PDB file of C-alpha atoms and ligand atoms in Angstrom:
ATOM      1  CA  MET A   1      -9.497-114.641-104.222  1.00 43.00           C
ATOM      2  CA  THR A   2     -11.020-112.694-101.347  1.00 57.00           C
ATOM      3  CA  GLU A   3      -9.331-112.660 -98.007  1.00 89.00           C
ATOM      4  CA  THR A   4     -11.278-113.647 -94.919  1.00 95.00           C
ATOM      5  CA  ALA A   5     -11.311-111.064 -92.125  1.00 97.00           C
ATOM      6  CA  ILE A   6     -13.473-112.992 -89.675  1.00 98.00           C
ATOM      7  CA  ARG A   7     -14.083-116.693 -89.372  1.00 97.00           C
ATOM      8  CA  THR A   8     -15.786-118.753 -86.710  1.00 98.00           C
ATOM      9  CA  SER A   9     -16.219-122.495 -86.628  1.00 97.00           C
ATOM     10  CA  GLY A  10     -18.639-124.333 -84.377  1.00 97.00           C
ATOM     11  CA  LEU A  11     -18.763-121.352 -82.079  1.00 98.00           C
ATOM     12  CA  GLY A  12     -20.708-122.042 -78.910  1.00 98.00           C
ATOM     13  CA  LYS A  13     -21.323-120.127 -75.708  1.00 98.00           C
ATOM     14  CA  VAL A  14     -23.094-121.427 -72.646  1.00 98.00           C
ATOM     15  CA  TYR A  15     -23.723-119.126 -69.701  1.00 97.00           C
ATOM     16  CA  THR A  16     -24.281-120.733 -66.346  1.00 95.00           C
ATOM     17  CA  VAL A  17     -26.126-118.757 -63.704  1.00 93.00           C
ATOM     18  CA  GLY A  18     -26.812-120.715 -60.528  1.00 94.00           C
ATOM     19  CA  ASP A  19     -28.554-123.891 -61.657  1.00 94.00           C
ATOM     20  CA  SER A  20     -29.645-122.560 -65.009  1.00 95.00           C
ATOM     21  CA  ARG A  21     -27.775-122.959 -68.218  1.00 95.00           C
ATOM     22  CA  VAL A  22     -28.300-120.625 -71.172  1.00 96.00           C
ATOM     23  CA  GLU A  23     -27.104-121.768 -74.561  1.00 97.00           C
ATOM     24  CA  ALA A  24     -26.526-118.332 -76.079  1.00 98.00           C
ATOM     25  CA  LEU A  25     -24.658-119.539 -79.188  1.00 98.00           C
ATOM     26  CA  ASN A  26     -25.038-122.933 -80.706  1.00 97.00           C
ATOM     27  CA  GLY A  27     -22.412-123.886 -83.291  1.00 96.00           C
ATOM     28  CA  VAL A  28     -22.054-120.693 -85.288  1.00 98.00           C
ATOM     29  CA  ASP A  29     -20.060-120.944 -88.522  1.00 97.00           C
ATOM     30  CA  LEU A  30     -19.507-117.521 -89.987  1.00 97.00           C
ATOM     31  CA  SER A  31     -17.078-116.173 -92.510  1.00 97.00           C
ATOM     32  CA  VAL A  32     -16.778-112.496 -93.422  1.00 97.00           C
ATOM     33  CA  ASP A  33     -14.693-111.242 -96.338  1.00 96.00           C
ATOM     34  CA  ARG A  34     -12.249-108.438 -95.778  1.00 96.00           C
ATOM     35  CA  GLY A  35     -13.872-105.064 -96.401  1.00 96.00           C
ATOM     36  CA  CYS A  36     -17.451-106.310 -96.167  1.00 97.00           C
ATOM     37  CA  PHE A  37     -20.231-104.356 -94.382  1.00 97.00           C
ATOM     38  CA  VAL A  38     -22.367-106.934 -92.571  1.00 97.00           C
ATOM     39  CA  ALA A  39     -25.543-106.437 -90.564  1.00 96.00           C
ATOM     40  CA  VAL A  40     -26.457-109.048 -87.935  1.00 97.00           C
ATOM     41  CA  THR A  41     -30.166-109.119 -87.110  1.00 96.00           C
ATOM     42  CA  GLY A  42     -32.512-111.260 -85.071  1.00 95.00           C
ATOM     43  CA  PRO A  43     -34.897-111.131 -82.120  1.00 94.00           C
ATOM     44  CA  SER A  44     -33.796-109.925 -78.714  1.00 95.00           C
ATOM     45  CA  GLY A  45     -31.958-112.661 -76.808  1.00 96.00           C
ATOM     46  CA  CYS A  46     -30.942-114.654 -79.907  1.00 96.00           C
ATOM     47  CA  GLY A  47     -27.221-114.231 -79.187  1.00 97.00           C
ATOM     48  CA  LYS A  48     -26.173-111.234 -81.285  1.00 97.00           C
ATOM     49  CA  SER A  49     -24.245-109.444 -78.543  1.00 97.00           C
ATOM     50  CA  THR A  50     -22.698-112.694 -77.386  1.00 98.00           C
ATOM     51  CA  LEU A  51     -21.457-113.337 -80.921  1.00 98.00           C
ATOM     52  CA  LEU A  52     -20.014-109.835 -81.158  1.00 97.00           C
ATOM     53  CA  HIS A  53     -18.256-110.172 -77.789  1.00 97.00           C
ATOM     54  CA  LEU A  54     -16.633-113.407 -78.941  1.00 97.00           C
ATOM     55  CA  LEU A  55     -15.609-111.906 -82.291  1.00 98.00           C
ATOM     56  CA  GLY A  56     -13.980-109.065 -80.402  1.00 97.00           C
ATOM     57  CA  GLY A  57     -12.179-111.239 -77.885  1.00 96.00           C
ATOM     58  CA  LEU A  58     -14.127-109.604 -75.043  1.00 95.00           C
ATOM     59  CA  ASP A  59     -15.304-113.011 -73.855  1.00 95.00           C
ATOM     60  CA  PHE A  60     -14.354-116.645 -74.473  1.00 94.00           C
ATOM     61  CA  PRO A  61     -16.385-119.309 -76.266  1.00 97.00           C
ATOM     62  CA  THR A  62     -17.261-122.548 -74.515  1.00 97.00           C
ATOM     63  CA  SER A  63     -16.700-124.375 -77.806  1.00 97.00           C
ATOM     64  CA  GLY A  64     -15.382-123.655 -81.294  1.00 98.00           C
ATOM     65  CA  GLU A  65     -12.960-121.078 -82.599  1.00 97.00           C
ATOM     66  CA  VAL A  66     -12.763-117.415 -83.633  1.00 97.00           C
ATOM     67  CA  TRP A  67     -10.243-116.213 -86.182  1.00 97.00           C
ATOM     68  CA  ILE A  68      -9.629-112.520 -86.865  1.00 96.00           C
ATOM     69  CA  ASN A  69      -7.230-111.774 -89.722  1.00 94.00           C
ATOM     70  CA  GLY A  70      -5.721-115.224 -89.372  1.00 93.00           C
ATOM     71  CA  ILE A  71      -5.263-114.972 -85.597  1.00 95.00           C
ATOM     72  CA  CYS A  72      -7.115-117.576 -83.543  1.00 96.00           C
ATOM     73  CA  LEU A  73      -8.297-115.511 -80.559  1.00 96.00           C
ATOM     74  CA  ASN A  74      -9.000-118.441 -78.300  1.00 91.00           C
ATOM     75  CA  LYS A  75      -5.530-119.893 -78.757  1.00 92.00           C
ATOM     76  CA  CYS A  76      -3.761-116.627 -77.977  1.00 93.00           C
ATOM     77  CA  SER A  77      -1.868-115.970 -74.784  1.00 94.00           C
ATOM     78  CA  GLU A  78      -3.288-113.142 -72.670  1.00 93.00           C
ATOM     79  CA  LYS A  79      -0.663-110.807 -74.079  1.00 93.00           C
ATOM     80  CA  GLU A  80      -1.317-111.810 -77.696  1.00 94.00           C
ATOM     81  CA  LEU A  81      -5.059-111.403 -77.151  1.00 95.00           C
ATOM     82  CA  ALA A  82      -4.631-107.910 -75.723  1.00 93.00           C
ATOM     83  CA  LYS A  83      -2.490-107.010 -78.738  1.00 92.00           C
ATOM     84  CA  ALA A  84      -4.998-108.461 -81.222  1.00 93.00           C
ATOM     85  CA  ARG A  85      -7.909-106.682 -79.505  1.00 93.00           C
ATOM     86  CA  CYS A  86      -6.075-103.438 -79.672  1.00 91.00           C
ATOM     87  CA  GLU A  87      -4.565-103.632 -83.149  1.00 91.00           C
ATOM     88  CA  GLU A  88      -7.111-105.612 -85.148  1.00 93.00           C
ATOM     89  CA  ILE A  89     -10.487-104.640 -83.698  1.00 96.00           C
ATOM     90  CA  GLY A  90     -12.450-101.472 -82.896  1.00 96.00           C
ATOM     91  CA  TYR A  91     -15.695-101.499 -80.878  1.00 97.00           C
ATOM     92  CA  VAL A  92     -18.760 -99.282 -80.879  1.00 97.00           C
ATOM     93  CA  PHE A  93     -21.424 -99.928 -78.228  1.00 94.00           C
ATOM     94  CA  GLN A  94     -25.053 -98.887 -77.876  1.00 93.00           C
ATOM     95  CA  ASN A  95     -24.356 -96.849 -74.728  1.00 94.00           C
ATOM     96  CA  PHE A  96     -21.251 -95.151 -76.238  1.00 95.00           C
ATOM     97  CA  SER A  97     -19.058 -96.259 -73.273  1.00 95.00           C
ATOM     98  CA  LEU A  98     -17.077 -93.026 -73.120  1.00 97.00           C
ATOM     99  CA  ILE A  99     -15.064 -92.190 -70.012  1.00 97.00           C
ATOM    100  CA  GLU A 100     -16.912 -89.320 -68.317  1.00 97.00           C
ATOM    101  CA  GLU A 101     -13.769 -87.892 -66.678  1.00 98.00           C
ATOM    102  CA  LEU A 102     -11.914 -87.524 -69.988  1.00 98.00           C
ATOM    103  CA  ASN A 103     -12.615 -84.935 -72.657  1.00 98.00           C
ATOM    104  CA  VAL A 104     -13.386 -85.836 -76.248  1.00 98.00           C
ATOM    105  CA  ARG A 105      -9.803 -85.770 -77.463  1.00 97.00           C
ATOM    106  CA  GLU A 106      -8.591 -87.829 -74.501  1.00 97.00           C
ATOM    107  CA  ASN A 107     -11.364 -90.384 -75.051  1.00 98.00           C
ATOM    108  CA  ILE A 108     -10.449 -90.717 -78.720  1.00 98.00           C
ATOM    109  CA  VAL A 109      -6.724 -91.273 -78.182  1.00 97.00           C
ATOM    110  CA  LEU A 110      -7.085 -93.522 -75.123  1.00 95.00           C
ATOM    111  CA  PRO A 111      -6.690 -96.796 -77.097  1.00 94.00           C
ATOM    112  CA  VAL A 112      -3.431 -95.483 -78.563  1.00 94.00           C
ATOM    113  CA  LEU A 113      -2.060 -94.693 -75.121  1.00 93.00           C
ATOM    114  CA  LEU A 114      -3.192 -98.067 -73.763  1.00 89.00           C
ATOM    115  CA  ALA A 115      -1.351 -99.714 -76.672  1.00 88.00           C
ATOM    116  CA  LYS A 116       1.739 -97.660 -75.753  1.00 89.00           C
ATOM    117  CA  ARG A 117       1.823 -96.270 -79.273  1.00 91.00           C
ATOM    118  CA  LYS A 118       2.385 -92.799 -80.611  1.00 94.00           C
ATOM    119  CA  VAL A 119      -0.721 -90.793 -81.500  1.00 94.00           C
ATOM    120  CA  ASP A 120      -1.038 -90.365 -85.267  1.00 95.00           C
ATOM    121  CA  THR A 121      -2.194 -86.748 -85.203  1.00 95.00           C
ATOM    122  CA  ASP A 122      -2.897 -86.721 -88.948  1.00 95.00           C
ATOM    123  CA  LEU A 123      -5.267 -89.671 -88.525  1.00 94.00           C
ATOM    124  CA  VAL A 124      -6.938 -88.086 -85.475  1.00 96.00           C
ATOM    125  CA  ASP A 125      -7.382 -84.784 -87.359  1.00 96.00           C
ATOM    126  CA  ASP A 126      -8.836 -86.636 -90.313  1.00 94.00           C
ATOM    127  CA  LEU A 127     -11.192 -88.715 -88.147  1.00 95.00           C
ATOM    128  CA  VAL A 128     -12.598 -85.817 -86.144  1.00 96.00           C
ATOM    129  CA  LYS A 129     -13.181 -83.844 -89.355  1.00 95.00           C
ATOM    130  CA  LYS A 130     -14.858 -86.766 -91.072  1.00 93.00           C
ATOM    131  CA  LEU A 131     -17.036 -87.344 -88.003  1.00 94.00           C
ATOM    132  CA  GLY A 132     -17.864 -83.654 -87.561  1.00 94.00           C
ATOM    133  CA  ILE A 133     -16.588 -83.322 -83.996  1.00 96.00           C
ATOM    134  CA  GLU A 134     -13.489 -81.184 -84.577  1.00 96.00           C
ATOM    135  CA  ASP A 135     -15.046 -78.270 -82.661  1.00 97.00           C
ATOM    136  CA  ARG A 136     -15.872 -80.458 -79.638  1.00 97.00           C
ATOM    137  CA  LEU A 137     -12.429 -81.825 -78.741  1.00 97.00           C
ATOM    138  CA  ASN A 138     -12.287 -80.038 -75.385  1.00 98.00           C
ATOM    139  CA  PHE A 139     -15.843 -80.910 -74.374  1.00 98.00           C
ATOM    140  CA  MET A 140     -16.645 -83.552 -71.766  1.00 98.00           C
ATOM    141  CA  PRO A 141     -18.972 -86.431 -72.788  1.00 98.00           C
ATOM    142  CA  SER A 142     -21.775 -85.007 -70.594  1.00 97.00           C
ATOM    143  CA  GLN A 143     -21.658 -81.832 -72.698  1.00 98.00           C
ATOM    144  CA  LEU A 144     -22.434 -83.728 -75.913  1.00 97.00           C
ATOM    145  CA  SER A 145     -25.631 -85.009 -77.503  1.00 95.00           C
ATOM    146  CA  GLY A 146     -26.050 -88.766 -77.896  1.00 95.00           C
ATOM    147  CA  GLY A 147     -25.265 -88.512 -81.595  1.00 95.00           C
ATOM    148  CA  GLN A 148     -22.053 -86.623 -80.864  1.00 96.00           C
ATOM    149  CA  GLN A 149     -21.050 -89.137 -78.180  1.00 97.00           C
ATOM    150  CA  GLN A 150     -21.472 -91.955 -80.672  1.00 96.00           C
ATOM    151  CA  ARG A 151     -19.315 -90.066 -83.194  1.00 96.00           C
ATOM    152  CA  VAL A 152     -16.592 -89.837 -80.533  1.00 97.00           C
ATOM    153  CA  ALA A 153     -16.952 -93.572 -79.895  1.00 97.00           C
ATOM    154  CA  ILE A 154     -16.565 -94.243 -83.622  1.00 97.00           C
ATOM    155  CA  ALA A 155     -13.419 -92.098 -83.758  1.00 97.00           C
ATOM    156  CA  ARG A 156     -12.068 -94.000 -80.752  1.00 97.00           C
ATOM    157  CA  ALA A 157     -12.801 -97.316 -82.464  1.00 97.00           C
ATOM    158  CA  LEU A 158     -10.781 -96.194 -85.491  1.00 96.00           C
ATOM    159  CA  VAL A 159      -7.853 -94.485 -83.820  1.00 96.00           C
ATOM    160  CA  ASN A 160      -5.566 -97.536 -83.770  1.00 94.00           C
ATOM    161  CA  ASP A 161      -6.476 -98.162 -87.413  1.00 93.00           C
ATOM    162  CA  PRO A 162      -7.880-101.675 -86.855  1.00 95.00           C
ATOM    163  CA  SER A 163      -9.203-103.486 -89.920  1.00 93.00           C
ATOM    164  CA  VAL A 164     -12.335-104.837 -88.201  1.00 97.00           C
ATOM    165  CA  ILE A 165     -15.004-102.635 -86.571  1.00 97.00           C
ATOM    166  CA  LEU A 166     -17.678-104.307 -84.420  1.00 98.00           C
ATOM    167  CA  CYS A 167     -20.787-102.281 -83.560  1.00 97.00           C
ATOM    168  CA  ASP A 168     -23.493-103.439 -81.138  1.00 97.00           C
ATOM    169  CA  GLU A 169     -26.780-101.587 -81.774  1.00 95.00           C
ATOM    170  CA  PRO A 170     -24.912 -98.334 -82.488  1.00 95.00           C
ATOM    171  CA  THR A 171     -28.152 -96.426 -83.120  1.00 94.00           C
ATOM    172  CA  GLY A 172     -30.126 -98.072 -80.298  1.00 93.00           C
ATOM    173  CA  ASN A 173     -29.912 -95.058 -77.974  1.00 93.00           C
ATOM    174  CA  LEU A 174     -30.328 -92.409 -80.651  1.00 94.00           C
ATOM    175  CA  ASP A 175     -33.330 -90.672 -82.154  1.00 93.00           C
ATOM    176  CA  ARG A 176     -34.104 -91.263 -85.799  1.00 91.00           C
ATOM    177  CA  LYS A 177     -32.165 -88.317 -87.177  1.00 92.00           C
ATOM    178  CA  ASN A 178     -28.994 -88.974 -85.168  1.00 92.00           C
ATOM    179  CA  GLY A 179     -29.303 -92.680 -85.840  1.00 92.00           C
ATOM    180  CA  GLN A 180     -29.469 -92.003 -89.553  1.00 91.00           C
ATOM    181  CA  GLU A 181     -26.381 -89.789 -89.342  1.00 92.00           C
ATOM    182  CA  VAL A 182     -24.427 -92.438 -87.470  1.00 92.00           C
ATOM    183  CA  ILE A 183     -25.369 -95.012 -90.119  1.00 92.00           C
ATOM    184  CA  GLU A 184     -24.175 -92.692 -92.868  1.00 92.00           C
ATOM    185  CA  LEU A 185     -20.925 -92.134 -90.982  1.00 93.00           C
ATOM    186  CA  LEU A 186     -20.348 -95.866 -90.655  1.00 94.00           C
ATOM    187  CA  HIS A 187     -20.815 -96.166 -94.409  1.00 94.00           C
ATOM    188  CA  SER A 188     -18.437 -93.307 -95.112  1.00 93.00           C
ATOM    189  CA  VAL A 189     -15.875 -94.841 -92.722  1.00 92.00           C
ATOM    190  CA  HIS A 190     -16.321 -98.125 -94.559  1.00 94.00           C
ATOM    191  CA  GLU A 191     -15.707 -96.413 -97.892  1.00 92.00           C
ATOM    192  CA  ALA A 192     -12.875 -94.140 -96.800  1.00 91.00           C
ATOM    193  CA  TYR A 193     -10.850 -96.558 -94.687  1.00 89.00           C
ATOM    194  CA  LYS A 194     -11.820 -99.905 -96.285  1.00 89.00           C
ATOM    195  CA  LYS A 195     -12.770-101.496 -92.971  1.00 95.00           C
ATOM    196  CA  THR A 196     -14.597-104.739 -92.357  1.00 97.00           C
ATOM    197  CA  ILE A 197     -17.695-103.674 -90.413  1.00 97.00           C
ATOM    198  CA  VAL A 198     -20.102-105.884 -88.481  1.00 97.00           C
ATOM    199  CA  VAL A 199     -23.170-104.128 -87.102  1.00 97.00           C
ATOM    200  CA  VAL A 200     -25.643-105.823 -84.782  1.00 96.00           C
ATOM    201  CA  THR A 201     -28.915-104.021 -85.234  1.00 92.00           C
ATOM    202  CA  HIS A 202     -32.695-103.878 -85.058  1.00 86.00           C
ATOM    203  CA  ASP A 203     -32.564-100.935 -87.407  1.00 83.00           C
ATOM    204  CA  LYS A 204     -34.080-101.773 -90.790  1.00 83.00           C
ATOM    205  CA  THR A 205     -32.178 -98.974 -92.507  1.00 85.00           C
ATOM    206  CA  ILE A 206     -28.823-100.438 -91.475  1.00 85.00           C
ATOM    207  CA  ALA A 207     -29.798-103.890 -92.675  1.00 86.00           C
ATOM    208  CA  GLU A 208     -31.051-102.487 -95.979  1.00 88.00           C
ATOM    209  CA  GLY A 209     -27.806-100.605 -96.554  1.00 91.00           C
ATOM    210  CA  ALA A 210     -25.522-103.522 -95.667  1.00 95.00           C
ATOM    211  CA  GLU A 211     -23.693-105.598 -98.274  1.00 95.00           C
ATOM    212  CA  ARG A 212     -24.717-108.702 -96.416  1.00 96.00           C
ATOM    213  CA  VAL A 213     -27.313-109.527 -93.758  1.00 96.00           C
ATOM    214  CA  VAL A 214     -26.752-112.379 -91.303  1.00 96.00           C
ATOM    215  CA  ARG A 215     -29.961-113.448 -89.558  1.00 96.00           C
ATOM    216  CA  MET A 216     -29.841-115.171 -86.184  1.00 96.00           C
ATOM    217  CA  GLU A 217     -32.356-117.117 -84.140  1.00 96.00           C
ATOM    218  CA  ASP A 218     -31.892-119.086 -80.922  1.00 97.00           C
ATOM    219  CA  GLY A 219     -28.110-118.903 -80.995  1.00 97.00           C
ATOM    220  CA  CYS A 220     -27.827-120.007 -84.626  1.00 97.00           C
ATOM    221  CA  ILE A 221     -27.322-118.336 -87.970  1.00 97.00           C
ATOM    222  CA  LEU A 222     -30.222-118.920 -90.360  1.00 95.00           C
ATOM    223  CA  GLY A 223     -29.840-120.034 -93.934  1.00 78.00           C
TER     224      GLY A 223
HETATM  225  P1  ADP B 301     -29.042-110.363 -78.078  1.00 71.37           P
HETATM  226  O1  ADP B 301     -27.883-109.445 -78.143  1.00 71.37           O
HETATM  227  O2  ADP B 301     -29.375-111.020 -79.381  1.00 71.37           O
HETATM  228  O3  ADP B 301     -30.263-109.703 -77.499  1.00 71.37           O
HETATM  229  P2  ADP B 301     -27.485-111.766 -76.064  1.00 71.37           P
HETATM  230  O4  ADP B 301     -26.304-112.274 -76.786  1.00 71.37           O
HETATM  231  O5  ADP B 301     -27.312-110.562 -75.214  1.00 71.37           O
HETATM  232  O6  ADP B 301     -28.700-111.575 -77.106  1.00 71.37           O
HETATM  233  O7  ADP B 301     -28.055-112.922 -75.128  1.00 71.37           O
HETATM  234  C1  ADP B 301     -28.270-114.246 -75.584  1.00 71.37           C
HETATM  235  C2  ADP B 301     -28.768-115.092 -74.404  1.00 71.37           C
HETATM  236  O8  ADP B 301     -27.706-115.218 -73.473  1.00 71.37           O
HETATM  237  C3  ADP B 301     -29.932-114.487 -73.647  1.00 71.37           C
HETATM  238  O9  ADP B 301     -30.789-115.509 -73.281  1.00 71.37           O
HETATM  239  C4  ADP B 301     -29.286-113.844 -72.450  1.00 71.37           C
HETATM  240  O10 ADP B 301     -30.140-113.840 -71.352  1.00 71.37           O
HETATM  241  C5  ADP B 301     -28.092-114.737 -72.194  1.00 71.37           C
HETATM  242  N1  ADP B 301     -26.940-113.993 -71.644  1.00 71.37           N
HETATM  243  C6  ADP B 301     -26.253-112.995 -72.247  1.00 71.37           C
HETATM  244  N2  ADP B 301     -25.248-112.560 -71.481  1.00 71.37           N
HETATM  245  C7  ADP B 301     -25.280-113.313 -70.348  1.00 71.37           C
HETATM  246  C8  ADP B 301     -24.484-113.366 -69.147  1.00 71.37           C
HETATM  247  N3  ADP B 301     -23.442-112.558 -68.980  1.00 71.37           N
HETATM  248  N4  ADP B 301     -24.823-114.272 -68.224  1.00 71.37           N
HETATM  249  C9  ADP B 301     -25.867-115.109 -68.400  1.00 71.37           C
HETATM  250  N5  ADP B 301     -26.651-115.116 -69.491  1.00 71.37           N
HETATM  251  C10 ADP B 301     -26.375-114.229 -70.460  1.00 71.37           C
HETATM  252 MG1   MG B 302     -27.691-107.413 -77.641  1.00 71.37          MG
END
C-alpha cells in the first residue's frame, strides 16, 4: 500500500476584492503518493499558485480540507500550523525569495533558526555540494546569478528535511540553460532524498519528466 503525502477534498478558494468575487479553486480533490514527482500545469489564472499556497498552509481555503502527511492544515492551531509548515513542507518560488541582507549560508539555515532547531551541518554540507553552491556560501544574493539564487532557495527548502517540496514556477525567471539545470537538480533531490515534489509549471520539460501531470482549468483539476 502506498502512503498518501498530500490529500485535498473539496478544496475551494474564493477571493473577494471590493465587489468582485473570484472563484480561484472550485472543489479540488487531489491525492499525491509519498515520494511522487508531480507537475501541475494549466493556463495562467487557473488557480495553480492558489492551490500550492493552500497545500503549503500559506493561505486558508474557503471550503474543503488539506491534509499533509496526515495533518489537516485547516484544523490546526496557529502553533501546530507553524510547526507543520516548518517541519513537513519546503517552498521554492519563481522569484527565489531570498533575504538580500543575509549571505547564502545564512539564507539556507534561516528555516532551522526560525524553527529553533540545531543546524545539521552534515546535511547543509551535503546540500550545498549537491546543488553546486559550496563556493558561494559567503556571497550575498545580489552577487549570484538567477540560477545560483534558485539553487540557494532549493537548499533552503530542504534544510529542515521536510518530506514535501512545493515549487511555484521554479524556472519561470531563468534562461533555458539555468532552467534546465534547476529541473535536473529537482530530480536529483527527488532521487537522493526521496521527497514528494509538486512543481507548478509552464515548462514542458518539467511536465515531460514528471511521474505524474495534474492539469488544471478554471479552478478545477481535469480528468
Ligand atoms: P495561476 O497561478 O494558475 O496563474 P492563481 O492561483 O495565481 O493562478 O490565480 C487564480 C485566480 O485567482 C486568478 O483569477 C487571480 O486573479 C485570482 N487571485 C489570485 N490571488 C488573488 C488574491 N490575493 N486576491 C484576489 N484574487 C486573487
Ligand atoms: Mg501562478
